[in-house]
Short mmCIF file of C-alpha atoms in Angstrom, two decimals:
data_model
loop_
_atom_site.label_atom_id
_atom_site.label_comp_id
_atom_site.label_asym_id
_atom_site.label_seq_id
_atom_site.Cartn_x
_atom_site.Cartn_y
_atom_site.Cartn_z
CA UNK A 19 -126.00 -86.91 -165.29
CA UNK A 20 -123.20 -83.71 -165.27
CA UNK A 21 -124.34 -82.77 -161.81
CA UNK A 22 -123.81 -86.30 -160.93
CA UNK A 23 -120.34 -86.62 -162.13
CA UNK A 24 -119.72 -83.39 -160.32
CA UNK A 25 -120.92 -84.50 -157.25
CA UNK A 26 -118.40 -87.64 -157.46
CA UNK A 27 -115.37 -85.37 -158.37
CA UNK A 28 -116.20 -83.52 -155.37
CA UNK A 29 -116.07 -85.97 -153.51
CA UNK A 30 -112.98 -86.86 -154.21
CA UNK A 31 -111.23 -83.80 -154.20
CA UNK A 32 -112.71 -83.56 -150.52
CA UNK A 33 -111.89 -86.94 -149.15
CA UNK A 34 -107.87 -86.28 -150.23
CA UNK A 35 -107.94 -82.84 -148.99
CA UNK A 36 -109.20 -84.58 -145.53
CA UNK A 37 -106.95 -87.82 -146.34
CA UNK A 38 -104.10 -85.17 -146.68
CA UNK A 39 -105.00 -83.26 -143.15
CA UNK A 40 -105.77 -86.28 -141.17
CA UNK A 41 -101.86 -87.54 -142.19
CA UNK A 42 -99.92 -84.32 -141.40
CA UNK A 43 -102.44 -83.89 -138.16
CA UNK A 44 -100.98 -87.03 -137.65
CA UNK A 45 -97.18 -86.77 -138.39
CA UNK A 46 -96.57 -83.59 -136.89
CA UNK A 47 -99.03 -83.79 -133.70
CA UNK A 48 -99.27 -81.36 -130.86
CA UNK A 49 -96.00 -79.54 -131.65
CA UNK A 50 -96.95 -78.82 -135.59
CA UNK A 51 -99.16 -75.81 -137.04
CA UNK A 52 -102.45 -77.91 -136.88
CA UNK A 53 -102.32 -77.19 -133.26
CA UNK A 54 -101.66 -73.33 -133.58
CA UNK A 55 -104.46 -73.10 -136.21
CA UNK A 56 -106.70 -75.08 -133.41
CA UNK A 57 -105.54 -72.78 -130.70
CA UNK A 58 -106.72 -70.67 -133.00
CA UNK A 59 -109.92 -71.57 -133.66
CA UNK A 60 -110.54 -72.01 -130.23
CA UNK A 61 -109.76 -68.15 -129.81
CA UNK A 62 -111.77 -66.70 -132.16
CA UNK A 63 -114.70 -68.85 -131.15
CA UNK A 64 -114.57 -68.77 -127.59
CA UNK A 65 -116.04 -65.15 -126.74
CA UNK A 66 -118.93 -66.28 -128.98
CA UNK A 67 -119.05 -69.49 -127.06
CA UNK A 68 -119.52 -67.23 -124.22
CA UNK A 69 -121.76 -64.80 -125.37
CA UNK A 70 -124.15 -67.30 -126.53
CA UNK A 71 -123.56 -68.94 -123.13
CA UNK A 72 -124.41 -66.16 -121.23
CA UNK A 73 -127.95 -64.83 -122.74
CA UNK A 74 -129.42 -69.24 -122.76
CA UNK A 75 -128.02 -70.22 -119.61
CA UNK A 76 -131.33 -68.58 -117.94
CA UNK A 77 -133.18 -69.82 -120.32
CA UNK A 78 -131.68 -73.65 -120.05
CA UNK A 79 -131.54 -73.38 -116.15
CA UNK A 80 -135.56 -72.91 -116.18
CA UNK A 81 -135.62 -76.06 -118.49
CA UNK A 82 -133.39 -78.10 -116.17
CA UNK A 83 -135.37 -77.04 -113.58
CA UNK A 84 -138.58 -78.30 -114.75
CA UNK A 85 -136.94 -81.61 -115.70
CA UNK A 86 -135.93 -82.07 -112.40
CA UNK A 87 -138.76 -81.70 -110.71
CA UNK A 88 -139.32 -85.49 -110.30
CA UNK A 89 -135.95 -85.70 -109.24
CA UNK A 90 -135.86 -83.45 -106.86
CA UNK A 91 -139.54 -83.69 -105.07
CA UNK A 92 -137.59 -87.64 -104.23
CA UNK A 93 -134.89 -85.98 -103.55
CA UNK A 94 -136.40 -83.73 -101.00
CA UNK A 95 -138.83 -86.95 -99.47
CA UNK A 96 -135.69 -89.17 -98.97
CA UNK A 97 -133.75 -86.14 -97.38
CA UNK A 98 -136.50 -85.36 -94.99
CA UNK A 99 -136.46 -89.49 -94.04
CA UNK A 100 -132.54 -89.11 -93.45
CA UNK A 101 -132.38 -85.87 -91.29
CA UNK A 102 -135.69 -88.18 -89.22
CA UNK A 103 -133.30 -91.05 -89.18
CA UNK A 104 -130.42 -88.81 -88.23
CA UNK A 105 -132.14 -86.86 -85.26
CA UNK A 106 -133.32 -90.53 -83.49
CA UNK A 107 -129.78 -91.46 -83.78
CA UNK A 108 -127.80 -88.73 -82.26
CA UNK A 109 -124.64 -89.82 -80.70
CA UNK A 110 -123.67 -89.17 -76.88
CA UNK A 111 -121.98 -85.56 -76.21
CA UNK A 112 -118.82 -87.38 -75.51
CA UNK A 113 -118.75 -89.65 -78.66
CA UNK A 114 -119.43 -85.96 -80.42
CA UNK A 115 -116.49 -84.47 -78.81
CA UNK A 116 -114.12 -87.07 -79.67
CA UNK A 117 -115.15 -87.14 -83.40
CA UNK A 118 -115.17 -83.12 -83.33
CA UNK A 119 -111.03 -83.47 -82.63
CA UNK A 120 -110.62 -86.11 -84.52
CA UNK A 121 -112.53 -84.10 -87.44
CA UNK A 122 -110.64 -81.15 -86.64
CA UNK A 123 -107.30 -83.01 -87.03
CA UNK A 124 -108.51 -83.46 -90.69
CA UNK A 125 -109.40 -80.16 -91.74
CA UNK A 126 -105.92 -79.36 -89.86
CA UNK A 127 -104.27 -81.54 -92.36
CA UNK A 128 -106.56 -80.06 -95.34
CA UNK A 129 -105.42 -76.36 -94.50
CA UNK A 130 -101.60 -77.36 -94.38
CA UNK A 131 -101.87 -78.42 -97.94
CA UNK A 132 -102.89 -74.02 -98.57
CA UNK A 133 -103.91 -74.04 -102.16
CA UNK A 134 -104.28 -71.30 -104.15
CA UNK A 135 -106.72 -71.85 -106.55
CA UNK A 136 -108.26 -69.56 -109.56
CA UNK A 137 -111.97 -69.93 -110.08
CA UNK A 138 -113.43 -70.70 -113.49
CA UNK A 139 -117.19 -70.49 -115.46
CA UNK A 140 -117.70 -73.33 -117.58
CA UNK A 141 -118.41 -72.44 -121.09
CA UNK A 142 -119.56 -75.09 -123.17
CA UNK A 143 -118.53 -78.80 -124.15
CA UNK A 144 -116.72 -79.44 -127.40
CA UNK A 145 -118.60 -79.96 -130.26
CA UNK A 146 -118.79 -83.79 -131.00
CA UNK A 147 -117.37 -85.06 -127.46
CA UNK A 148 -119.31 -86.96 -125.27
CA UNK A 149 -118.54 -85.28 -121.84
CA UNK A 150 -115.00 -86.13 -122.18
CA UNK A 151 -113.89 -81.90 -121.90
CA UNK A 152 -115.30 -78.84 -121.47
CA UNK A 153 -113.74 -75.29 -121.48
CA UNK A 154 -113.52 -72.77 -118.94
CA UNK A 155 -113.00 -69.39 -119.11
CA UNK A 156 -109.90 -68.95 -117.79
CA UNK A 157 -106.42 -69.34 -119.00
CA UNK A 158 -102.84 -68.57 -118.95
CA UNK A 159 -103.16 -64.84 -118.68
CA UNK A 160 -104.74 -66.24 -115.26
CA UNK A 161 -101.73 -68.27 -114.21
CA UNK A 162 -103.29 -71.79 -115.54
CA UNK A 163 -101.17 -73.78 -117.10
CA UNK A 164 -101.57 -77.58 -118.44
CA UNK A 165 -101.61 -79.91 -116.47
CA UNK A 166 -103.58 -78.45 -113.48
CA UNK A 167 -106.06 -79.71 -111.72
CA UNK A 168 -109.96 -78.52 -111.49
CA UNK A 169 -112.32 -78.85 -108.89
CA UNK A 170 -115.41 -78.64 -107.78
CA UNK A 171 -117.05 -78.20 -104.08
CA UNK A 172 -117.49 -81.53 -104.06
CA UNK A 173 -113.64 -82.87 -105.68
CA UNK A 174 -111.92 -83.30 -108.67
CA UNK A 175 -113.05 -82.18 -112.11
CA UNK A 176 -110.20 -82.75 -114.33
CA UNK A 177 -106.98 -81.69 -115.22
CA UNK A 178 -106.27 -78.96 -118.07
CA UNK A 179 -105.09 -80.62 -120.81
CA UNK A 180 -104.30 -76.90 -123.34
CA UNK A 181 -104.75 -73.49 -122.31
CA UNK A 182 -104.74 -70.17 -124.71
CA UNK A 183 -104.76 -66.67 -123.01
CA UNK A 184 -108.20 -66.49 -121.42
CA UNK A 185 -109.51 -69.74 -121.89
CA UNK A 186 -108.73 -73.68 -121.35
CA UNK A 187 -109.81 -77.47 -122.06
CA UNK A 188 -110.40 -79.62 -119.01
CA UNK A 189 -110.01 -83.11 -119.62
CA UNK A 190 -113.27 -84.84 -117.27
CA UNK A 191 -112.53 -87.90 -114.94
CA UNK A 192 -115.03 -89.20 -117.54
CA UNK A 193 -113.16 -89.23 -119.65
CA UNK A 194 -112.35 -92.90 -121.65
CA UNK A 195 -108.98 -91.57 -122.20
CA UNK A 196 -108.46 -90.42 -118.14
CA UNK A 197 -106.55 -92.21 -115.96
CA UNK A 198 -105.23 -91.56 -112.14
CA UNK A 199 -103.64 -92.49 -109.27
CA UNK A 200 -105.57 -92.80 -106.68
CA UNK A 201 -106.10 -94.37 -102.99
CA UNK A 202 -108.70 -95.59 -100.60
CA UNK A 203 -109.02 -92.77 -97.90
CA UNK A 204 -110.29 -96.20 -95.61
CA UNK A 205 -107.12 -98.30 -96.01
CA UNK A 206 -104.52 -96.58 -97.66
CA UNK A 207 -104.88 -98.91 -100.61
CA UNK A 208 -103.24 -97.08 -103.42
CA UNK A 209 -104.84 -98.67 -107.60
CA UNK A 210 -105.65 -97.00 -110.89
CA UNK A 211 -108.46 -94.65 -111.91
CA UNK A 212 -110.04 -95.11 -115.06
CA UNK A 213 -113.06 -92.72 -116.95
CA UNK A 214 -115.89 -94.34 -118.47
CA UNK A 215 -117.78 -91.90 -119.43
CA UNK A 216 -121.13 -92.09 -117.87
CA UNK A 217 -120.53 -95.04 -116.36
CA UNK A 218 -119.01 -94.78 -113.33
CA UNK A 219 -115.24 -94.53 -112.93
CA UNK A 220 -113.48 -97.96 -113.53
CA UNK A 221 -110.74 -99.05 -109.84
CA UNK A 222 -108.37 -101.48 -110.53
CA UNK A 223 -106.26 -102.10 -107.26
CA UNK A 224 -102.64 -102.48 -107.08
CA UNK A 225 -102.89 -105.21 -104.71
CA UNK A 226 -105.85 -107.54 -106.48
CA UNK A 227 -106.50 -109.03 -103.21
CA UNK A 228 -107.25 -105.64 -101.16
CA UNK A 229 -110.17 -105.03 -99.06
CA UNK A 230 -112.15 -102.11 -100.52
CA UNK A 231 -115.95 -102.41 -99.90
CA UNK A 232 -119.17 -99.83 -100.94
CA UNK A 233 -118.95 -97.01 -99.58
CA UNK A 234 -115.17 -96.19 -99.36
CA UNK A 235 -114.25 -93.06 -100.39
CA UNK A 236 -111.75 -92.35 -103.30
CA UNK A 237 -109.10 -90.14 -102.93
CA UNK A 238 -105.99 -88.50 -105.53
CA UNK A 239 -102.36 -89.75 -104.80
CA UNK A 240 -99.76 -87.50 -105.65
CA UNK A 241 -97.24 -89.73 -107.66
CA UNK A 242 -94.25 -89.24 -109.52
CA UNK A 243 -94.34 -86.18 -112.53
CA UNK A 244 -97.68 -85.91 -110.75
CA UNK A 245 -99.98 -82.22 -111.23
CA UNK A 246 -102.66 -83.42 -108.73
CA UNK A 247 -102.69 -82.60 -104.75
CA UNK A 248 -102.88 -85.56 -102.92
CA UNK A 249 -106.16 -86.26 -100.80
CA UNK A 250 -108.64 -84.83 -103.62
CA UNK A 251 -111.93 -86.28 -102.63
CA UNK A 252 -113.11 -88.48 -106.04
CA UNK A 253 -116.43 -90.66 -105.45
CA UNK A 254 -116.75 -93.52 -103.77
CA UNK A 255 -117.16 -97.48 -104.27
CA UNK A 256 -120.33 -98.74 -105.27
CA UNK A 257 -119.18 -102.23 -105.99
CA UNK A 258 -117.49 -104.67 -107.28
CA UNK A 259 -116.86 -106.46 -110.76
CA UNK A 260 -114.62 -109.41 -111.21
CA UNK A 261 -113.02 -109.18 -114.70
CA UNK A 262 -111.80 -113.45 -114.66
CA UNK A 263 -108.80 -114.82 -114.66
CA UNK A 264 -108.37 -113.07 -110.47
CA UNK A 265 -108.58 -110.04 -111.74
CA UNK A 266 -111.14 -107.36 -110.49
CA UNK A 267 -112.56 -104.02 -110.89
CA UNK A 268 -114.28 -101.27 -108.15
CA UNK A 269 -116.83 -98.89 -109.65
CA UNK A 270 -116.73 -95.52 -108.11
CA UNK A 271 -119.33 -93.20 -108.15
CA UNK A 272 -117.61 -89.84 -108.66
CA UNK A 273 -119.10 -87.47 -105.79
CA UNK A 274 -119.60 -84.50 -108.79
CA UNK A 275 -122.09 -85.04 -110.87
CA UNK A 276 -120.61 -83.81 -114.02
CA UNK A 277 -123.77 -82.81 -116.27
CA UNK A 278 -124.14 -79.89 -114.17
CA UNK A 279 -120.82 -77.84 -113.71
CA UNK A 280 -121.05 -74.66 -114.12
CA UNK A 281 -118.37 -73.42 -111.83
CA UNK A 282 -115.07 -74.38 -111.41
CA UNK A 283 -111.36 -73.87 -109.17
CA UNK A 284 -108.15 -74.65 -110.88
CA UNK A 285 -105.33 -75.44 -108.45
CA UNK A 286 -103.03 -73.28 -109.36
CA UNK A 287 -99.94 -73.69 -107.10
CA UNK A 288 -99.63 -77.51 -106.38
CA UNK A 289 -96.31 -78.95 -105.96
CA UNK A 290 -95.02 -80.59 -109.08
CA UNK A 291 -94.19 -84.55 -107.48
CA UNK A 292 -90.49 -85.20 -109.47
CA UNK A 293 -90.44 -87.91 -112.06
CA UNK A 294 -87.04 -89.13 -109.96
CA UNK A 295 -84.32 -87.21 -107.91
CA UNK A 296 -82.39 -84.73 -109.67
CA UNK A 297 -78.82 -85.46 -109.30
CA UNK A 298 -77.86 -81.54 -109.01
CA UNK A 299 -80.44 -81.89 -105.37
CA UNK A 300 -78.58 -84.97 -104.25
CA UNK A 301 -76.94 -83.88 -100.59
CA UNK A 302 -73.87 -85.12 -100.31
CA UNK A 303 -72.84 -86.23 -96.72
CA UNK A 304 -70.53 -84.16 -95.08
CA UNK A 305 -66.82 -84.98 -94.35
CA UNK A 306 -67.49 -85.78 -90.70
CA UNK A 307 -70.66 -87.21 -90.91
CA UNK A 308 -69.21 -90.01 -93.65
CA UNK A 309 -69.13 -93.54 -92.18
CA UNK A 310 -65.46 -94.45 -90.67
CA UNK A 311 -64.01 -97.00 -92.88
CA UNK A 312 -63.14 -99.94 -91.89
CA UNK A 313 -60.02 -100.16 -89.79
CA UNK A 314 -56.85 -101.25 -91.92
CA UNK A 315 -53.50 -102.17 -90.01
CA UNK A 316 -51.92 -99.61 -93.13
CA UNK A 317 -52.49 -95.93 -92.23
CA UNK A 318 -51.28 -94.93 -95.49
CA UNK A 319 -53.50 -97.25 -97.73
CA UNK A 320 -56.44 -95.99 -96.15
CA UNK A 321 -55.74 -92.64 -96.81
CA UNK A 322 -55.44 -93.68 -100.87
CA UNK A 323 -58.30 -95.01 -100.85
CA UNK A 324 -59.97 -92.14 -98.86
CA UNK A 325 -58.84 -90.12 -102.08
CA UNK A 326 -59.70 -92.00 -104.91
CA UNK A 327 -63.32 -92.19 -103.59
CA UNK A 328 -63.21 -88.59 -103.36
CA UNK A 329 -61.77 -87.87 -107.41
CA UNK A 330 -65.47 -90.16 -107.92
CA UNK A 331 -67.77 -88.08 -106.88
CA UNK A 332 -65.89 -84.78 -108.26
CA UNK B 85 -125.04 -69.00 -154.35
CA UNK B 86 -123.39 -66.81 -151.93
CA UNK B 87 -126.81 -66.46 -150.43
CA UNK B 88 -126.97 -69.89 -150.25
CA UNK B 89 -123.17 -70.10 -148.74
CA UNK B 90 -123.95 -67.41 -146.19
CA UNK B 91 -127.27 -69.61 -144.95
CA UNK B 92 -125.81 -72.53 -145.08
CA UNK B 93 -122.61 -70.92 -142.70
CA UNK B 94 -124.86 -69.30 -140.29
CA UNK B 95 -126.99 -72.72 -139.68
CA UNK B 96 -122.66 -74.79 -138.50
CA UNK B 97 -122.55 -71.08 -136.41
CA UNK B 98 -125.92 -71.56 -134.63
CA UNK B 99 -125.54 -75.17 -134.85
CA UNK B 100 -121.93 -75.31 -133.17
CA UNK B 101 -123.10 -73.09 -130.57
CA UNK B 102 -125.98 -75.27 -129.72
CA UNK B 103 -124.38 -78.10 -129.82
CA UNK B 104 -121.60 -76.89 -127.46
CA UNK B 105 -123.91 -74.90 -125.00
CA UNK B 106 -127.18 -76.69 -124.61
CA UNK B 107 -126.84 -80.02 -125.34
CA UNK B 108 -124.32 -80.83 -122.97
CA UNK B 109 -127.09 -79.56 -120.71
CA UNK B 110 -129.75 -81.79 -121.67
CA UNK B 111 -127.60 -85.28 -121.81
CA UNK B 112 -130.42 -88.64 -121.54
CA UNK B 113 -128.25 -91.42 -119.74
CA UNK B 114 -124.94 -89.30 -120.94
CA UNK B 115 -126.02 -89.26 -124.03
CA UNK B 116 -126.10 -85.63 -125.94
CA UNK B 117 -128.04 -85.06 -129.38
CA UNK B 118 -125.34 -84.67 -131.86
CA UNK B 119 -127.15 -81.41 -133.74
CA UNK B 120 -124.03 -80.12 -136.36
CA UNK B 121 -124.50 -84.00 -137.44
CA UNK B 122 -127.81 -83.70 -137.52
CA UNK B 123 -127.25 -80.62 -140.04
CA UNK B 124 -125.29 -82.27 -142.27
CA UNK B 125 -127.79 -84.95 -142.65
CA UNK B 126 -130.79 -82.82 -142.87
CA UNK B 127 -129.05 -80.46 -145.70
CA UNK B 128 -127.61 -83.63 -148.24
CA UNK B 129 -131.45 -84.80 -147.96
CA UNK B 130 -133.07 -82.00 -148.89
CA UNK B 131 -130.18 -80.44 -151.01
CA UNK B 132 -128.81 -83.42 -152.75
CA UNK B 133 -124.95 -84.87 -152.70
CA UNK B 134 -123.04 -81.93 -153.62
CA UNK B 135 -124.68 -79.63 -150.91
CA UNK B 136 -123.81 -82.71 -148.02
CA UNK B 137 -120.38 -83.77 -148.60
CA UNK B 138 -119.58 -79.69 -149.00
CA UNK B 139 -120.98 -78.68 -146.11
CA UNK B 140 -120.33 -82.22 -144.31
CA UNK B 141 -116.42 -81.32 -144.76
CA UNK B 142 -117.29 -77.55 -143.40
CA UNK B 143 -119.29 -78.77 -140.73
CA UNK B 144 -116.57 -81.90 -139.93
CA UNK B 145 -114.04 -79.33 -140.43
CA UNK B 146 -115.34 -77.14 -137.66
CA UNK B 147 -115.64 -79.53 -135.46
CA UNK B 148 -112.13 -81.39 -135.35
CA UNK B 149 -110.83 -77.85 -135.04
CA UNK B 150 -113.20 -76.42 -131.93
CA UNK B 151 -112.62 -80.79 -130.29
CA UNK B 152 -109.64 -81.46 -127.84
CA UNK B 153 -105.93 -82.07 -129.01
CA UNK B 154 -106.21 -85.80 -128.74
CA UNK B 155 -109.07 -85.70 -131.75
CA UNK B 156 -106.82 -86.24 -134.87
CA UNK B 157 -107.57 -82.88 -137.82
CA UNK B 158 -109.34 -84.36 -140.58
CA UNK B 159 -111.52 -87.51 -139.49
CA UNK B 160 -114.79 -85.50 -138.70
CA UNK B 161 -114.61 -83.51 -141.92
CA UNK B 162 -113.76 -87.13 -143.74
CA UNK B 163 -116.40 -88.57 -141.69
CA UNK B 164 -119.21 -86.16 -141.91
CA UNK B 165 -118.47 -85.46 -146.03
CA UNK B 166 -118.98 -89.38 -146.87
CA UNK B 167 -122.06 -88.95 -144.93
CA UNK B 168 -123.30 -86.06 -146.22
CA UNK B 169 -123.01 -87.01 -149.28
CA UNK B 170 -124.85 -90.52 -149.00
CA UNK B 171 -127.99 -88.49 -147.75
CA UNK B 172 -128.05 -86.92 -150.33
CA UNK B 173 -127.35 -89.53 -152.57
CA UNK B 174 -130.28 -91.64 -150.64
CA UNK B 175 -132.96 -88.33 -151.70
CA UNK B 176 -135.00 -89.84 -154.47
CA UNK B 177 -135.29 -93.23 -153.02
CA UNK B 178 -136.84 -91.42 -149.68
CA UNK B 179 -139.66 -89.92 -152.23
CA UNK B 180 -142.88 -92.20 -151.34
CA UNK B 181 -142.90 -90.99 -147.18
CA UNK B 182 -140.59 -88.29 -147.38
CA UNK B 183 -140.78 -87.04 -144.08
CA UNK B 184 -140.37 -90.15 -142.61
CA UNK B 185 -137.68 -91.77 -144.66
CA UNK B 186 -135.94 -88.63 -144.00
CA UNK B 187 -136.03 -88.80 -140.08
CA UNK B 188 -135.36 -92.02 -140.48
CA UNK B 189 -131.83 -91.74 -142.57
CA UNK B 190 -131.12 -88.70 -140.21
CA UNK B 191 -131.11 -91.29 -137.29
CA UNK B 192 -129.53 -94.48 -139.14
CA UNK B 193 -126.88 -91.51 -140.37
CA UNK B 194 -126.55 -89.97 -137.10
CA UNK B 195 -125.49 -93.45 -135.74
CA UNK B 196 -122.90 -93.79 -138.21
CA UNK B 197 -121.52 -91.18 -137.84
CA UNK B 198 -120.74 -92.72 -134.37
CA UNK B 199 -119.66 -95.78 -135.15
CA UNK B 200 -117.50 -94.47 -138.38
CA UNK B 201 -115.74 -92.09 -136.69
CA UNK B 202 -114.52 -94.87 -133.35
CA UNK B 203 -113.63 -96.89 -136.26
CA UNK B 204 -111.56 -93.87 -138.14
CA UNK B 205 -110.20 -94.05 -134.30
CA UNK B 206 -109.07 -97.04 -133.61
CA UNK B 207 -107.34 -97.45 -136.89
CA UNK B 208 -105.44 -94.14 -136.06
CA UNK B 209 -103.99 -95.53 -132.32
CA UNK B 210 -106.92 -93.08 -130.55
CA UNK B 211 -107.98 -94.51 -127.41
CA UNK B 212 -112.28 -94.88 -126.99
CA UNK B 213 -115.37 -96.35 -125.04
CA UNK B 214 -115.38 -99.46 -125.01
CA UNK B 215 -118.03 -101.60 -127.64
CA UNK B 216 -121.42 -101.18 -125.07
CA UNK B 217 -121.14 -98.03 -124.83
CA UNK B 218 -120.39 -97.16 -128.01
CA UNK B 219 -123.54 -99.03 -129.23
CA UNK B 220 -125.26 -97.17 -126.68
CA UNK B 221 -124.14 -93.79 -127.58
CA UNK B 222 -124.78 -95.03 -131.26
CA UNK B 223 -128.40 -95.98 -130.34
CA UNK B 224 -128.53 -92.36 -127.87
CA UNK B 225 -128.46 -90.08 -130.90
CA UNK B 226 -130.00 -91.74 -132.79
CA UNK B 227 -133.39 -91.47 -131.05
CA UNK B 228 -132.56 -88.33 -130.60
CA UNK B 229 -132.40 -87.40 -134.27
CA UNK B 230 -136.18 -88.73 -134.41
CA UNK B 231 -137.14 -86.32 -132.04
CA UNK B 232 -135.02 -83.89 -133.29
CA UNK B 233 -134.97 -84.51 -137.54
CA UNK B 234 -138.44 -83.59 -138.55
CA UNK B 235 -138.53 -80.38 -136.72
CA UNK B 236 -135.01 -79.49 -138.15
CA UNK B 237 -136.26 -80.49 -141.62
CA UNK B 238 -139.16 -78.63 -141.56
CA UNK B 239 -137.13 -75.13 -140.45
CA UNK B 240 -134.35 -75.65 -143.13
CA UNK B 241 -136.56 -76.86 -146.07
CA UNK B 242 -138.60 -73.67 -145.43
CA UNK B 243 -135.69 -71.39 -145.34
CA UNK B 244 -134.30 -72.80 -147.78
CA UNK B 245 -136.83 -73.27 -151.04
CA UNK B 246 -137.10 -69.26 -149.71
CA UNK B 247 -134.05 -68.88 -151.29
CA UNK B 248 -133.89 -67.45 -155.07
CA UNK B 249 -130.80 -69.88 -155.94
CA UNK B 250 -130.64 -73.02 -156.23
CA UNK B 251 -127.94 -76.00 -154.93
CA UNK B 252 -125.84 -76.70 -158.77
CA UNK B 253 -124.97 -80.14 -157.47
CA UNK B 254 -128.01 -81.78 -156.95
#
């Protein structure tokens, strides 16, 4: 009986402590001491995680490979069939040359981006999160900052949301709170992409009647105040869904396999798109380039008006 | 008591490491087993409500501290301590078929934690998955709990029964 009473007292005390913590963190947000405590916890736990990951990774890879044997066989058969089909459909040399020239132009355009990146190993997923974020083993010491885009060999993975000296947290595209401005590569239609956990991404085109078909590629679009480079591949449209009342969504299958992330690259030097024009940077036309004032028979008045304009600009 | 506390701390650190490093690699349909939650439930079922809520609070706090900035500190601590206490309080009613009862209680508790956590997030205005994804996740972690609870129950029962001291609040 005494034990039961003691348990209930403990329950009340711990519940009260938890509620106080929730209230404090809710009110202080990202700027309070709770955020600093969190960063400290990540800093302390990350090296342990990293060491543990180094020990168990070979075992995990072995188990994962065994688990994937069935699908690998199927994949192998499918790829062989695809190869045979492609061999039969070899296009003419002239056609290849034309495609080559087009691809070269695309390649040059991509090279113009000239991104500087920092490679990072994915350490693990924070507890209690079903595929929303991952931790990586590169941080502020390597130049990583909040908002930077994170890529894998196949396309955009997500963006950095928190940084410590040696580690960073990346919010994946799959996170239900992830929102990205995107563009359909084939027709430049723009839209908003939302993460849906393990399900395909949901794409809402700004023009509800725009054409977009299964197989079309979805890429990133630079938006106001965005640090995500333009034109990074995300995935391809797989089907259209009607949401009623004239609304429709497109489902997008990602290129990146978010369950098998091991190495990623953080884009360090993406130009940040301004939220608006900085008034200090606006270049005024020179005096000689100003449009002529309307002709007025009274020259004296015209000069007075020009003088007033100059005073306003200052 | 100190030894028991040290063992529980070791269990928590091990569960956190397995949860963050190993569990994502074994996801089925995007659902990963929640090993930290499972240890809360199993320790509650084995040690009683007092230990269940203390360990639940510590585990929830650790999860909150290591989670992303969107998570509000204390939410997991609150949910885990309540479910840890409930698991301990349910212990006398599972005596007839202990292992089966405890396994099913672990599954129900895992699903309850998913739903309670989301409910608390909704109250606090935090973005999260839609209802269908949430229900699938609750079912997914419950299935994982059915698979993983029996070996964990047997392991922790063996370890805890070999300790000289007994839990105080049970």
